[in-house]
CSV table of C-alpha atoms in Angstrom, one decimal:
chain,number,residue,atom,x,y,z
A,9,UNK,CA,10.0,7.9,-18.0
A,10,UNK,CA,13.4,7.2,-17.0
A,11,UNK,CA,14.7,3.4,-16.8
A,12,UNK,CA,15.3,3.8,-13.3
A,13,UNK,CA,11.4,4.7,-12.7
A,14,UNK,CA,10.1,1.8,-15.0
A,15,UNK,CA,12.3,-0.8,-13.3
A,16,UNK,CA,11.1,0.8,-9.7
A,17,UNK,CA,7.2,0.2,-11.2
A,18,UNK,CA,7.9,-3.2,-12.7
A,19,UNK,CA,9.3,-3.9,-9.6
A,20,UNK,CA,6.2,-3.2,-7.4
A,21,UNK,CA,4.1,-4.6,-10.0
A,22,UNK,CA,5.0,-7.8,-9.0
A,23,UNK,CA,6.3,-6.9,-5.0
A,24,UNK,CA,2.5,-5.4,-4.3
A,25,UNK,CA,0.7,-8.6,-5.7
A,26,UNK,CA,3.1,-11.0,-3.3
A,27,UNK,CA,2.2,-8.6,-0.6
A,28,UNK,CA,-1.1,-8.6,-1.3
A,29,UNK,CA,-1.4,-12.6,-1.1
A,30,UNK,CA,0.7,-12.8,1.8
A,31,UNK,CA,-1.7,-10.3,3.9
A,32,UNK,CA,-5.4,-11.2,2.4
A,33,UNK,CA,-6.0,-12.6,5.9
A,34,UNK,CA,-5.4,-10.3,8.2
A,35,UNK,CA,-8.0,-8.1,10.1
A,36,UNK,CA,-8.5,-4.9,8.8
A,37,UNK,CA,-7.2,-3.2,11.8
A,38,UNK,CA,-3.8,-4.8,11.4
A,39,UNK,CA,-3.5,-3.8,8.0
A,40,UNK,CA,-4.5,0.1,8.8
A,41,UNK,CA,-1.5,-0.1,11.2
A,42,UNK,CA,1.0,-2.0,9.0
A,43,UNK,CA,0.1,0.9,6.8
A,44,UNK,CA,0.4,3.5,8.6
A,45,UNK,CA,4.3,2.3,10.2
A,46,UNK,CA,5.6,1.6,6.6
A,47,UNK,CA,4.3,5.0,5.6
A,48,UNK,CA,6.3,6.4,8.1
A,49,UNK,CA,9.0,4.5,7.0
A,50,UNK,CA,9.2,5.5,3.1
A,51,UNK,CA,8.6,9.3,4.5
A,52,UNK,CA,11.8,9.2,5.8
A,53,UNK,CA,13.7,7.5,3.5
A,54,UNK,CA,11.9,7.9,0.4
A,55,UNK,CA,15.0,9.6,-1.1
A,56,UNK,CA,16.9,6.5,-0.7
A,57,UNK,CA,14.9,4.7,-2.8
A,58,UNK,CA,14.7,7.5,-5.4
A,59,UNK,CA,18.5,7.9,-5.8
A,60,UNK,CA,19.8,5.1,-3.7
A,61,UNK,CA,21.0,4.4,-0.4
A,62,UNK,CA,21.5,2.9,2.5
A,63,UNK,CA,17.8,2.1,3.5
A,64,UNK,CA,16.8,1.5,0.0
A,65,UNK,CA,15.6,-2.0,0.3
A,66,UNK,CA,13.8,-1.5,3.4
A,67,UNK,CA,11.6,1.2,1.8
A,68,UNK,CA,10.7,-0.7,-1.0
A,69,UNK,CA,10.0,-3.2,0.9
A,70,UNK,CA,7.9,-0.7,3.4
A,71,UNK,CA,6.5,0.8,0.0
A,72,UNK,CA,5.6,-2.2,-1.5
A,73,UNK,CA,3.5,-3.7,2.0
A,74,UNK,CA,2.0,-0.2,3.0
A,75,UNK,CA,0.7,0.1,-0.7
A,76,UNK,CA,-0.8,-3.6,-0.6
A,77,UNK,CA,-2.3,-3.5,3.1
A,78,UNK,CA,-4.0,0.0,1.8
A,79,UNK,CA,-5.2,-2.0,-1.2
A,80,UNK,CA,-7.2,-4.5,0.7
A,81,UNK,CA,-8.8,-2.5,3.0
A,82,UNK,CA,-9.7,0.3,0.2
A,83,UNK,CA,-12.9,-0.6,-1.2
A,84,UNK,CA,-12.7,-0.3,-4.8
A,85,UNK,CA,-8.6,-1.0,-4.8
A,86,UNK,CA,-5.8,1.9,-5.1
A,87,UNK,CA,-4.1,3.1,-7.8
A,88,UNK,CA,-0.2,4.5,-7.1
A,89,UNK,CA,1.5,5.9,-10.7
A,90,UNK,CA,-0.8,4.4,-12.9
A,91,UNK,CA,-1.1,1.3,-11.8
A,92,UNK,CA,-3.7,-0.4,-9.3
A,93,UNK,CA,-4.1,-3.4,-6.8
A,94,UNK,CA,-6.9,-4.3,-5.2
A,95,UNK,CA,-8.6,-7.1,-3.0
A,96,UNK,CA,-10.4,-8.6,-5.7
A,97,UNK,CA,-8.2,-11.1,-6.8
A,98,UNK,CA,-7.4,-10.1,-11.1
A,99,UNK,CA,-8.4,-6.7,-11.0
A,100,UNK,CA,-6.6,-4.1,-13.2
A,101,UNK,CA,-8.6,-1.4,-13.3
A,102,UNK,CA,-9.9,0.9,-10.3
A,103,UNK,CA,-13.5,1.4,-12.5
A,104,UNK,CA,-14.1,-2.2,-12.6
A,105,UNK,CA,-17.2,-4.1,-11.5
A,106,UNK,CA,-16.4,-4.5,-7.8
A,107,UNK,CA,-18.4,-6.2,-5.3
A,108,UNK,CA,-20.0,-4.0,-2.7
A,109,UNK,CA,-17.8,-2.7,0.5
A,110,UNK,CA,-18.4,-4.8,3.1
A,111,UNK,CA,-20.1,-2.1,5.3
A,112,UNK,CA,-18.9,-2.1,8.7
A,113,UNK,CA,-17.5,-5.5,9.1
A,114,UNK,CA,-14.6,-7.4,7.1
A,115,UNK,CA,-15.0,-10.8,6.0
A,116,UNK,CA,-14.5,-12.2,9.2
A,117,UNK,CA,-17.1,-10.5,10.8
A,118,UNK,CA,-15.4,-8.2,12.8
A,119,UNK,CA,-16.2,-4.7,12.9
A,120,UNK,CA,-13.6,-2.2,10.2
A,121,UNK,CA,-12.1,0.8,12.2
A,122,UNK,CA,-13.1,3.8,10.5
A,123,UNK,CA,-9.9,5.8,9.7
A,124,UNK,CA,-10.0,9.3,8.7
A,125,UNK,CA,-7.6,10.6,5.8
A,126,UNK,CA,-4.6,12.0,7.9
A,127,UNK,CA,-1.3,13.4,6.9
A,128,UNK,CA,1.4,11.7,8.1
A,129,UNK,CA,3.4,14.2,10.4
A,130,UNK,CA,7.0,15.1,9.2
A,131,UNK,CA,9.8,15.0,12.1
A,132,UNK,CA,11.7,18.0,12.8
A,133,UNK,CA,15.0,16.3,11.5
A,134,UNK,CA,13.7,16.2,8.1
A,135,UNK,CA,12.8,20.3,8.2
């Protein structure tokens, strides 16, 4: 692995974690959506944070939130290039004990929107 991509990864080690504790309470909803818009974002400047840029910093900043609002409403955590976050606070590892999904409702009570898995559409500038 190159330095580059270890620094990027010890990087969002710690970013994702930050993110994580700064978004635990937000409804589920919000956290699909916030997901969803910094997708969007690193798709279209992903290369910028690969190789560097002028919208570097905002996608790793957009990377490191989409990847830690997806990791508290993914039961059982997520796992991006070998390494994992998830809503239970000190987990490491996506095969650990984890405590049941919620079912239909998040801790609050309210119902979870059930989201398919989608692509996220390319615009025709980047074709």
């Amino acid at each position: 692995m190159s330095p580059a991509n270890q620094l990027l990864l010890d990087s969002l080690s710690l970013a994702v974690a930050l993110r994580i504790e700064e978004l635990r309470d937000r409804p589920a909803d919000q956290l699909s959506a916030l997901a969803t818009t910094t997708g969007q974002q690193v798709a279209q400047h992903g290369d910028d944070l690969q190789f560097g840029g002028e919208h570097c910093a905002t996608t790793f900043n957009a990377l490191a939130t989409g990847l830690a609002a997806a990791a508290l409403v993914a039961w059982g955590g997520i796992t991006f290039c070998g390494l994992h976050w998830c809503a239970t606070r000190y987990c490491s590892d996506p095969d650990a004990d984890h405590p049941g999904p919620t079912s239909a409702t998040d801790p609050g009570g309210r119902p979870r929107p059930v989201r398919q898995i989608e692509d996220v559409p390319a615009s025709g500038a980047l074709l």
